[in-house]
Amino acid sequence: MNQRKATYTICCIPTLTNTHNVITYLFVPFCLFEPCRFVVPDLVLVRRRGGLNNFRVLDQSQPDPVNTPDLPQSSRTFRVAAFVFHLGMSMLESRRGREALVMLISDAWRASDRRAQKTFIPKSNFQTDLNEARRFVDTFLAKCRAEPPNIIISDRITGEGLAQRVDWRSILGSQIGDYNPKWAAMFRLNKTVVDSAVNAAELRDVEALQKILFLLSISVAHELVHMLMGFMFGDSERLTPPVINHPPGTPRGPRAGEFGRYWEAKFFGCVVEAHHDPRDPRGSNQAGIFFGTLDGRRSFPMQHQTIMRYVQLDFTVPIYSSNIATSRISAGAVAMQDIRRPSRFPDVGGDLTPYFEMINSLPRQRVSRDGLEEIMHMAMRPEFVRPVSVRV
């Protein structure tokens, strides 16, 4: 009779063991007659991350668009930027987020013609070789952790975020190893939205703070997806195939593709949108009313408990499931980004290389593991928008 050796599966059981609402884990072995494996929730994986290395946060609110001084770690704006970058990256690094990225580049490969495929930086066929696609995704995510894009808090944009890709291979070289996110895009977050997060924290408005942090984190992930495609394409001008969108377009249709929306739909099960609430006296500074949209026609209001899970790094359940009732999107719905108004100051234009050379000569910041853990408490304890050392 064949005998199988007993092995162990390590299961992680979340437990609350401290006064800061930080989840720790009890590791319990179970004897099984099957190969040993580790069952580790996304929440554990992202909490294993260290601090943030080589991090910069810049302020673009002066009349001169290239006068963007770097902010100190003690700045509330810096801390909000660190929170949303880490949360956005953690979404991409989670199992579901990573697989959505693999599907994205595989579908983008399939939707591109042979001539375009020959110009891509990676030479593997991502349609047929998914293992190679996963390695490419992992390389990109590792580069974003090692050399995060410079985060520019800008009053020049209306959306929550914007990554303006550049032809990085003309600056750095055309090999995968040459890529550096700090030189590949001008990565901006909306100053109005970041300031709204700071104000909500100072007012101890936990629900508004959680909503704004969630929205900014989605924007970080969304714009990093665009940078992934820039990593794959090597240039900034290539158009997204219309079928890469949510909902997908047709190959010959007039509607352009959108990589970020595609990823959001795969990861969340919907695209998250914030609609303006005309009854809110905060106007363009409000968090908005959150909806998940499915096909451009139907949507559902998001439950705040879902947002709370995500800002605490729990991505185990998608936002949309088939048992959620949906309704037609109101004809009068106005997106928050359509309410915001950009500064009248001029914006950066032309060749960004001199600007990149200038900002990449600024000091780099290192956010320690403990420092990042403190920042991530902000979602439940708004006072952590300020460092413990300067809190009054």
Tab-separated table of C-alpha atoms in Angstrom:
chain	number	residue	atom	x	y	z
A	1	MET	CA	0.000	0.000	0.000
A	2	ASN	CA	1.319	3.445	-0.897
A	3	GLN	CA	1.905	5.636	2.104
A	4	ARG	CA	1.962	9.418	1.957
A	5	LYS	CA	4.079	11.445	4.319
A	6	ALA	CA	2.190	13.781	6.614
A	7	THR	CA	2.985	17.432	5.930
A	8	TYR	CA	1.721	20.701	7.304
A	9	THR	CA	-0.337	23.618	6.086
A	10	ILE	CA	0.325	26.806	7.983
A	11	CYS	CA	-2.865	28.806	8.483
A	12	CYS	CA	-2.799	32.402	9.656
A	13	ILE	CA	-5.470	33.387	12.145
A	14	PRO	CA	-5.879	37.164	12.625
A	15	THR	CA	-6.017	38.331	16.235
A	16	LEU	CA	-6.277	41.763	17.831
A	17	THR	CA	-3.597	41.815	20.517
A	18	ASN	CA	-2.854	45.479	21.167
A	19	THR	CA	-4.402	48.875	21.756
A	20	HIS	CA	-3.666	50.284	18.304
A	21	ASN	CA	-6.067	48.116	16.274
A	22	VAL	CA	-3.074	46.500	14.581
A	23	ILE	CA	-3.814	42.976	13.471
A	24	THR	CA	-1.230	40.341	14.319
A	25	TYR	CA	-1.313	36.671	13.401
A	26	LEU	CA	-1.258	33.341	15.158
A	27	PHE	CA	0.348	30.652	13.018
A	28	VAL	CA	-1.294	27.260	13.559
A	29	PRO	CA	-0.034	24.073	11.826
A	30	PHE	CA	-2.510	21.484	10.612
A	31	CYS	CA	-1.309	18.022	9.678
A	32	LEU	CA	-2.443	17.093	6.186
A	33	PHE	CA	-1.677	14.315	3.739
A	34	GLU	CA	-0.745	16.681	0.944
A	35	PRO	CA	2.273	18.749	-0.116
A	36	CYS	CA	3.214	21.496	2.318
A	37	ARG	CA	1.941	24.925	1.400
A	38	PHE	CA	1.505	28.282	3.075
A	39	VAL	CA	-1.970	29.786	3.117
A	40	VAL	CA	-1.240	33.458	3.690
A	41	PRO	CA	-3.963	36.097	3.311
A	42	ASP	CA	-3.259	39.305	1.391
A	43	LEU	CA	-3.497	41.166	4.686
A	44	VAL	CA	-0.472	39.285	6.008
A	45	LEU	CA	1.539	39.667	2.821
A	46	VAL	CA	1.211	43.433	2.656
A	47	ARG	CA	1.918	43.867	6.379
A	48	ARG	CA	5.239	42.086	5.921
A	49	ARG	CA	6.493	44.998	3.838
A	50	GLY	CA	9.234	47.121	5.328
A	51	GLY	CA	9.303	50.883	5.145
A	52	LEU	CA	9.499	53.108	2.085
A	53	ASN	CA	12.917	53.568	0.513
A	54	ASN	CA	14.094	56.439	-1.689
A	55	PHE	CA	10.798	58.268	-1.254
A	56	ARG	CA	10.213	61.882	-2.290
A	57	VAL	CA	7.128	64.060	-1.993
A	58	LEU	CA	7.210	67.407	-3.809
A	59	ASP	CA	4.936	70.449	-3.694
A	60	GLN	CA	3.765	71.947	-7.004
A	61	SER	CA	1.768	74.984	-5.897
A	62	GLN	CA	4.121	77.857	-6.763
A	63	PRO	CA	3.669	80.044	-9.880
A	64	ASP	CA	6.803	78.501	-11.401
A	65	PRO	CA	5.742	74.925	-12.335
A	66	VAL	CA	9.261	73.518	-11.885
A	67	ASN	CA	9.721	75.084	-8.459
A	68	THR	CA	8.655	71.972	-6.563
A	69	PRO	CA	10.409	71.815	-3.185
A	70	ASP	CA	10.551	68.501	-1.381
A	71	LEU	CA	8.518	68.046	1.792
A	72	PRO	CA	9.896	66.725	5.105
A	73	GLN	CA	8.655	63.493	6.676
A	74	SER	CA	7.041	65.493	9.464
A	75	SER	CA	4.718	67.158	6.941
A	76	ARG	CA	1.092	66.037	7.089
A	77	THR	CA	1.019	66.096	3.287
A	78	PHE	CA	4.050	63.791	3.164
A	79	ARG	CA	2.365	61.359	5.532
A	80	VAL	CA	-0.852	61.249	3.496
A	81	ALA	CA	1.226	60.658	0.343
A	82	ALA	CA	3.149	57.837	2.049
A	83	PHE	CA	-0.113	56.234	3.214
A	84	VAL	CA	-1.792	56.258	-0.187
A	85	PHE	CA	1.337	55.163	-2.065
A	86	HIS	CA	1.812	52.179	0.238
A	87	LEU	CA	-1.874	51.244	0.076
A	88	GLY	CA	-2.006	51.607	-3.713
A	89	MET	CA	1.145	49.529	-4.132
A	90	SER	CA	-0.212	46.912	-1.732
A	91	MET	CA	-3.348	46.574	-3.860
A	92	LEU	CA	-1.184	45.856	-6.909
A	93	GLU	CA	1.033	43.431	-4.957
A	94	SER	CA	-1.871	41.425	-3.542
A	95	ARG	CA	-2.708	38.116	-5.215
A	96	ARG	CA	-5.777	39.441	-7.006
A	97	GLY	CA	-4.087	42.709	-7.932
A	98	ARG	CA	-1.044	40.970	-9.358
A	99	GLU	CA	-3.106	38.507	-11.385
A	100	ALA	CA	-5.148	41.412	-12.773
A	101	LEU	CA	-1.879	42.984	-13.950
A	102	VAL	CA	-0.852	39.723	-15.607
A	103	MET	CA	-4.209	39.539	-17.408
A	104	LEU	CA	-3.806	43.158	-18.463
A	105	ILE	CA	-0.429	42.800	-20.142
A	106	SER	CA	-1.464	39.477	-21.688
A	107	ASP	CA	-4.595	41.057	-23.175
A	108	ALA	CA	-2.641	44.139	-24.274
A	109	TRP	CA	-0.192	41.873	-26.089
A	110	ARG	CA	-3.018	40.014	-27.819
A	111	ALA	CA	-4.751	43.272	-28.820
A	112	SER	CA	-1.585	44.706	-30.414
A	113	ASP	CA	-0.584	43.987	-33.991
A	114	ARG	CA	2.632	42.164	-34.849
A	115	ARG	CA	4.448	45.350	-35.825
A	116	ALA	CA	3.728	46.912	-32.434
A	117	GLN	CA	4.698	43.751	-30.559
A	118	LYS	CA	8.169	43.877	-32.107
A	119	THR	CA	8.769	47.298	-30.534
A	120	PHE	CA	7.868	46.260	-26.972
A	121	ILE	CA	10.655	46.205	-24.379
A	122	PRO	CA	9.962	42.572	-23.326
A	123	LYS	CA	10.300	40.126	-26.213
A	124	SER	CA	8.292	37.274	-24.691
A	125	ASN	CA	4.816	36.442	-25.936
A	126	PHE	CA	2.697	37.389	-22.924
A	127	GLN	CA	-0.389	35.865	-24.514
A	128	THR	CA	1.038	32.352	-24.380
A	129	ASP	CA	3.718	32.597	-21.678
A	130	LEU	CA	1.936	33.739	-18.526
A	131	ASN	CA	4.882	32.780	-16.319
A	132	GLU	CA	7.015	35.286	-18.195
A	133	ALA	CA	4.209	37.839	-17.840
A	134	ARG	CA	4.217	37.282	-14.069
A	135	ARG	CA	7.986	37.765	-13.929
A	136	PHE	CA	7.631	41.032	-15.846
A	137	VAL	CA	4.912	42.253	-13.457
A	138	ASP	CA	7.011	41.274	-10.439
A	139	THR	CA	10.011	43.122	-11.870
A	140	PHE	CA	7.929	46.274	-12.272
A	141	LEU	CA	6.502	46.087	-8.752
A	142	ALA	CA	9.961	45.501	-7.275
A	143	LYS	CA	11.306	48.533	-9.134
A	144	CYS	CA	8.441	50.687	-7.824
A	145	ARG	CA	9.261	49.589	-4.271
A	146	ALA	CA	12.999	50.172	-4.712
A	147	GLU	CA	12.736	53.491	-6.603
A	148	PRO	CA	9.195	54.873	-6.190
A	149	PRO	CA	8.159	57.578	-8.624
A	150	ASN	CA	8.529	61.065	-7.201
A	151	ILE	CA	5.106	61.991	-5.785
A	152	ILE	CA	4.216	65.545	-6.796
A	153	ILE	CA	1.321	67.154	-4.913
A	154	SER	CA	-0.035	69.416	-7.635
A	155	ASP	CA	-2.691	72.117	-7.921
A	156	ARG	CA	-2.580	71.860	-11.729
A	157	ILE	CA	-4.748	68.743	-12.194
A	158	THR	CA	-8.472	68.006	-11.708
A	159	GLY	CA	-8.492	64.225	-11.325
A	160	GLU	CA	-7.253	62.526	-8.170
A	161	GLY	CA	-3.972	61.677	-9.878
A	162	LEU	CA	-2.094	61.785	-13.160
A	163	ALA	CA	1.028	59.988	-14.384
A	164	GLN	CA	2.498	61.692	-17.441
A	165	ARG	CA	4.655	59.022	-19.065
A	166	VAL	CA	7.875	59.866	-20.882
A	167	ASP	CA	10.037	57.975	-23.380
A	168	TRP	CA	12.219	56.529	-20.657
A	169	ARG	CA	14.361	54.396	-22.953
A	170	SER	CA	15.676	57.542	-24.682
A	171	ILE	CA	16.933	58.681	-21.262
A	172	LEU	CA	17.952	55.463	-19.527
A	173	GLY	CA	18.421	52.766	-22.173
A	174	SER	CA	16.212	50.162	-23.802
A	175	GLN	CA	16.728	47.148	-21.533
A	176	ILE	CA	14.366	45.980	-18.806
A	177	GLY	CA	17.115	46.478	-16.236
A	178	ASP	CA	17.524	50.129	-17.243
A	179	TYR	CA	14.026	51.133	-16.150
A	180	ASN	CA	13.706	53.476	-13.171
A	181	PRO	CA	10.226	54.749	-12.151
A	182	LYS	CA	11.706	58.068	-10.996
A	183	TRP	CA	12.636	58.849	-14.607
A	184	ALA	CA	9.650	57.237	-16.335
A	185	ALA	CA	6.746	59.541	-15.457
A	186	MET	CA	5.728	62.788	-13.843
A	187	PHE	CA	3.527	61.321	-11.104
A	188	ARG	CA	1.073	63.764	-9.550
A	189	LEU	CA	-1.642	63.672	-6.903
A	190	ASN	CA	-4.273	66.377	-6.634
A	191	LYS	CA	-3.418	68.937	-3.954
A	192	THR	CA	-7.077	69.740	-3.289
A	193	VAL	CA	-7.815	66.085	-2.522
A	194	VAL	CA	-4.685	65.618	-0.393
A	195	ASP	CA	-5.484	68.812	1.541
A	196	SER	CA	-9.022	67.483	2.076
A	197	ALA	CA	-7.552	64.342	3.644
A	198	VAL	CA	-5.392	66.449	5.965
A	199	ASN	CA	-8.368	68.617	6.948
A	200	ALA	CA	-10.583	65.586	7.588
A	201	ALA	CA	-7.875	64.122	9.824
A	202	GLU	CA	-7.495	67.358	11.776
A	203	LEU	CA	-11.281	67.517	12.265
A	204	ARG	CA	-11.317	63.830	13.338
A	205	ASP	CA	-13.829	63.111	10.562
A	206	VAL	CA	-12.878	59.445	10.292
A	207	GLU	CA	-15.402	58.466	7.620
A	208	ALA	CA	-14.446	61.322	5.284
A	209	LEU	CA	-10.748	60.629	5.867
A	210	GLN	CA	-11.146	56.943	5.044
A	211	LYS	CA	-13.034	57.733	1.847
A	212	ILE	CA	-10.422	60.229	0.655
A	213	LEU	CA	-7.493	57.941	1.495
A	214	PHE	CA	-9.246	55.119	-0.356
A	215	LEU	CA	-9.875	57.305	-3.405
A	216	LEU	CA	-6.274	58.545	-3.533
A	217	SER	CA	-4.938	55.001	-3.115
A	218	ILE	CA	-7.016	53.795	-6.054
A	219	SER	CA	-5.594	56.683	-8.056
A	220	VAL	CA	-2.041	55.656	-7.114
A	221	ALA	CA	-2.708	52.080	-8.236
A	222	HIS	CA	-4.477	53.306	-11.398
A	223	GLU	CA	-1.584	55.558	-12.427
A	224	LEU	CA	1.013	52.898	-11.619
A	225	VAL	CA	-0.866	50.614	-14.018
A	226	HIS	CA	-0.277	53.219	-16.730
A	227	MET	CA	3.400	53.236	-15.772
A	228	LEU	CA	3.492	49.435	-16.110
A	229	MET	CA	2.303	49.815	-19.682
A	230	GLY	CA	4.954	52.469	-20.255
A	231	PHE	CA	7.484	49.954	-18.932
A	232	MET	CA	6.180	47.437	-21.460
A	233	PHE	CA	5.920	49.833	-24.415
A	234	GLY	CA	8.990	51.972	-23.737
A	235	ASP	CA	7.330	55.120	-25.076
A	236	SER	CA	4.667	57.643	-24.109
A	237	GLU	CA	2.686	58.045	-27.321
A	238	ARG	CA	1.273	54.572	-27.912
A	239	LEU	CA	-2.523	54.483	-27.758
A	240	THR	CA	-4.360	51.948	-25.630
A	241	PRO	CA	-6.290	49.356	-27.685
A	242	PRO	CA	-10.045	50.093	-27.298
A	243	VAL	CA	-10.768	46.564	-26.062
A	244	ILE	CA	-8.599	47.252	-22.992
A	245	ASN	CA	-11.151	49.208	-20.986
A	246	HIS	CA	-14.181	48.809	-18.734
A	247	PRO	CA	-16.541	48.270	-20.370
A	248	PRO	CA	-14.427	47.154	-23.340
A	249	GLY	CA	-14.724	48.967	-26.642
A	250	THR	CA	-14.506	47.486	-30.120
A	251	PRO	CA	-11.291	47.252	-32.166
A	252	ARG	CA	-12.557	49.827	-34.669
A	253	GLY	CA	-14.730	51.821	-32.300
A	254	PRO	CA	-14.186	55.510	-31.507
A	255	ARG	CA	-13.771	54.911	-27.777
A	256	ALA	CA	-10.168	54.816	-26.584
A	257	GLY	CA	-8.889	52.130	-24.254
A	258	GLU	CA	-8.002	52.763	-20.617
A	259	PHE	CA	-5.512	50.491	-18.818
A	260	GLY	CA	-6.314	51.786	-15.342
A	261	ARG	CA	-10.064	51.199	-15.617
A	262	TYR	CA	-9.391	47.706	-16.957
A	263	TRP	CA	-7.278	46.847	-13.906
A	264	GLU	CA	-9.784	48.384	-11.487
A	265	ALA	CA	-12.602	46.281	-12.944
A	266	LYS	CA	-10.561	43.078	-12.595
A	267	PHE	CA	-9.421	43.881	-9.055
A	268	PHE	CA	-12.543	45.448	-7.527
A	269	GLY	CA	-15.178	43.850	-9.764
A	270	CYS	CA	-16.227	47.379	-10.745
A	271	VAL	CA	-14.825	50.868	-11.269
A	272	VAL	CA	-15.013	53.108	-8.208
A	273	GLU	CA	-16.304	56.633	-8.789
A	274	ALA	CA	-16.913	59.548	-6.421
A	275	HIS	CA	-19.952	61.682	-7.279
A	276	HIS	CA	-20.484	65.214	-6.045
A	277	ASP	CA	-23.056	65.672	-3.287
A	278	PRO	CA	-24.703	69.092	-3.844
A	279	ARG	CA	-25.952	69.060	-0.239
A	280	ASP	CA	-22.417	68.914	1.198
A	281	PRO	CA	-21.277	72.440	2.178
A	282	ARG	CA	-17.630	71.487	1.600
A	283	GLY	CA	-18.158	71.685	-2.156
A	284	SER	CA	-15.065	70.583	-4.092
A	285	ASN	CA	-13.333	69.666	-0.807
A	286	GLN	CA	-15.816	66.901	0.043
A	287	ALA	CA	-15.088	63.197	-0.265
A	288	GLY	CA	-18.172	62.652	-2.421
A	289	ILE	CA	-20.658	59.791	-2.656
A	290	PHE	CA	-18.985	56.543	-3.708
A	291	PHE	CA	-20.436	54.246	-6.346
A	292	GLY	CA	-19.225	51.118	-8.073
A	293	THR	CA	-19.995	51.226	-11.804
A	294	LEU	CA	-20.309	48.051	-13.836
A	295	ASP	CA	-20.884	48.713	-17.520
A	296	GLY	CA	-21.127	52.464	-17.859
A	297	ARG	CA	-24.891	52.280	-17.333
A	298	ARG	CA	-25.473	50.573	-13.991
A	299	SER	CA	-23.992	51.231	-10.570
A	300	PHE	CA	-24.489	50.598	-6.865
A	301	PRO	CA	-23.726	52.672	-3.745
A	302	MET	CA	-20.658	51.434	-1.903
A	303	GLN	CA	-20.941	50.383	1.719
A	304	HIS	CA	-18.542	52.201	4.019
A	305	GLN	CA	-17.592	48.916	5.709
A	306	THR	CA	-16.004	47.920	2.398
A	307	ILE	CA	-13.911	51.082	2.316
A	308	MET	CA	-12.840	50.455	5.920
A	309	ARG	CA	-11.571	46.987	4.991
A	310	TYR	CA	-9.499	48.270	2.102
A	311	VAL	CA	-7.854	51.154	3.984
A	312	GLN	CA	-6.806	48.577	6.589
A	313	LEU	CA	-5.094	46.515	3.876
A	314	ASP	CA	-7.740	43.810	3.694
A	315	PHE	CA	-8.314	43.061	-0.010
A	316	THR	CA	-9.675	39.548	0.399
A	317	VAL	CA	-13.143	40.324	-0.992
A	318	PRO	CA	-13.887	42.264	-4.208
A	319	ILE	CA	-16.160	45.287	-3.904
A	320	TYR	CA	-18.796	43.903	-6.275
A	321	SER	CA	-20.520	40.540	-6.056
A	322	SER	CA	-23.469	39.250	-8.057
A	323	ASN	CA	-25.892	39.536	-5.122
A	324	ILE	CA	-25.536	43.344	-4.953
A	325	ALA	CA	-28.506	45.200	-6.421
A	326	THR	CA	-27.685	47.771	-9.091
A	327	SER	CA	-29.589	50.633	-10.692
A	328	ARG	CA	-29.166	52.970	-13.629
A	329	ILE	CA	-26.660	55.759	-13.152
A	330	SER	CA	-28.477	59.028	-12.551
A	331	ALA	CA	-28.407	61.374	-15.518
A	332	GLY	CA	-27.591	64.212	-13.130
A	333	ALA	CA	-24.587	62.508	-11.506
A	334	VAL	CA	-21.479	64.704	-11.560
A	335	ALA	CA	-18.028	63.237	-10.936
A	336	MET	CA	-15.942	64.984	-8.285
A	337	GLN	CA	-13.150	65.579	-10.784
A	338	ASP	CA	-15.582	67.654	-12.864
A	339	ILE	CA	-16.193	69.920	-9.862
A	340	ARG	CA	-12.554	70.685	-9.077
A	341	ARG	CA	-10.788	73.573	-10.783
A	342	PRO	CA	-7.043	73.579	-11.477
A	343	SER	CA	-4.769	76.463	-10.593
A	344	ARG	CA	-4.375	79.220	-13.168
A	345	PHE	CA	-0.614	78.972	-12.848
A	346	PRO	CA	1.199	77.563	-15.910
A	347	ASP	CA	2.005	73.864	-16.053
A	348	VAL	CA	5.158	72.031	-17.046
A	349	GLY	CA	5.511	71.453	-20.782
A	350	GLY	CA	8.005	70.216	-23.332
A	351	ASP	CA	10.974	68.003	-22.530
A	352	LEU	CA	10.792	66.889	-18.892
A	353	THR	CA	14.387	65.621	-18.745
A	354	PRO	CA	15.866	68.804	-17.186
A	355	TYR	CA	13.107	68.808	-14.567
A	356	PHE	CA	13.716	65.137	-13.778
A	357	GLU	CA	17.446	65.805	-13.441
A	358	MET	CA	16.722	68.570	-10.949
A	359	ILE	CA	14.243	66.723	-8.727
A	360	ASN	CA	16.219	63.483	-8.778
A	361	SER	CA	19.175	65.358	-7.291
A	362	LEU	CA	17.114	66.203	-4.184
A	363	PRO	CA	17.639	64.202	-0.969
A	364	ARG	CA	15.863	60.859	-0.729
A	365	GLN	CA	13.681	60.037	2.250
A	366	ARG	CA	13.628	56.734	4.104
A	367	VAL	CA	10.410	55.913	5.960
A	368	SER	CA	11.255	53.185	8.454
A	369	ARG	CA	9.100	50.116	9.028
A	370	ASP	CA	7.925	51.535	12.361
A	371	GLY	CA	7.367	54.948	10.792
A	372	LEU	CA	5.224	53.479	8.024
A	373	GLU	CA	3.258	51.384	10.511
A	374	GLU	CA	2.528	54.565	12.467
A	375	ILE	CA	1.392	56.342	9.298
A	376	MET	CA	-0.903	53.449	8.382
A	377	HIS	CA	-2.703	53.838	11.741
A	378	MET	CA	-4.095	57.063	10.271
A	379	ALA	CA	-7.061	55.270	8.691
A	380	MET	CA	-8.523	54.469	12.113
A	381	ARG	CA	-6.816	57.100	14.247
A	382	PRO	CA	-6.692	60.435	12.401
A	383	GLU	CA	-4.262	61.975	14.902
A	384	PHE	CA	-1.532	59.958	13.185
A	385	VAL	CA	-1.635	62.468	10.330
A	386	ARG	CA	0.983	64.128	12.555
A	387	PRO	CA	4.097	62.318	13.794
A	388	VAL	CA	4.053	61.352	17.468
A	389	SER	CA	7.137	63.523	18.046
A	390	VAL	CA	5.397	66.759	16.976
A	391	ARG	CA	1.813	66.051	18.019
A	392	VAL	CA	0.313	68.536	20.422
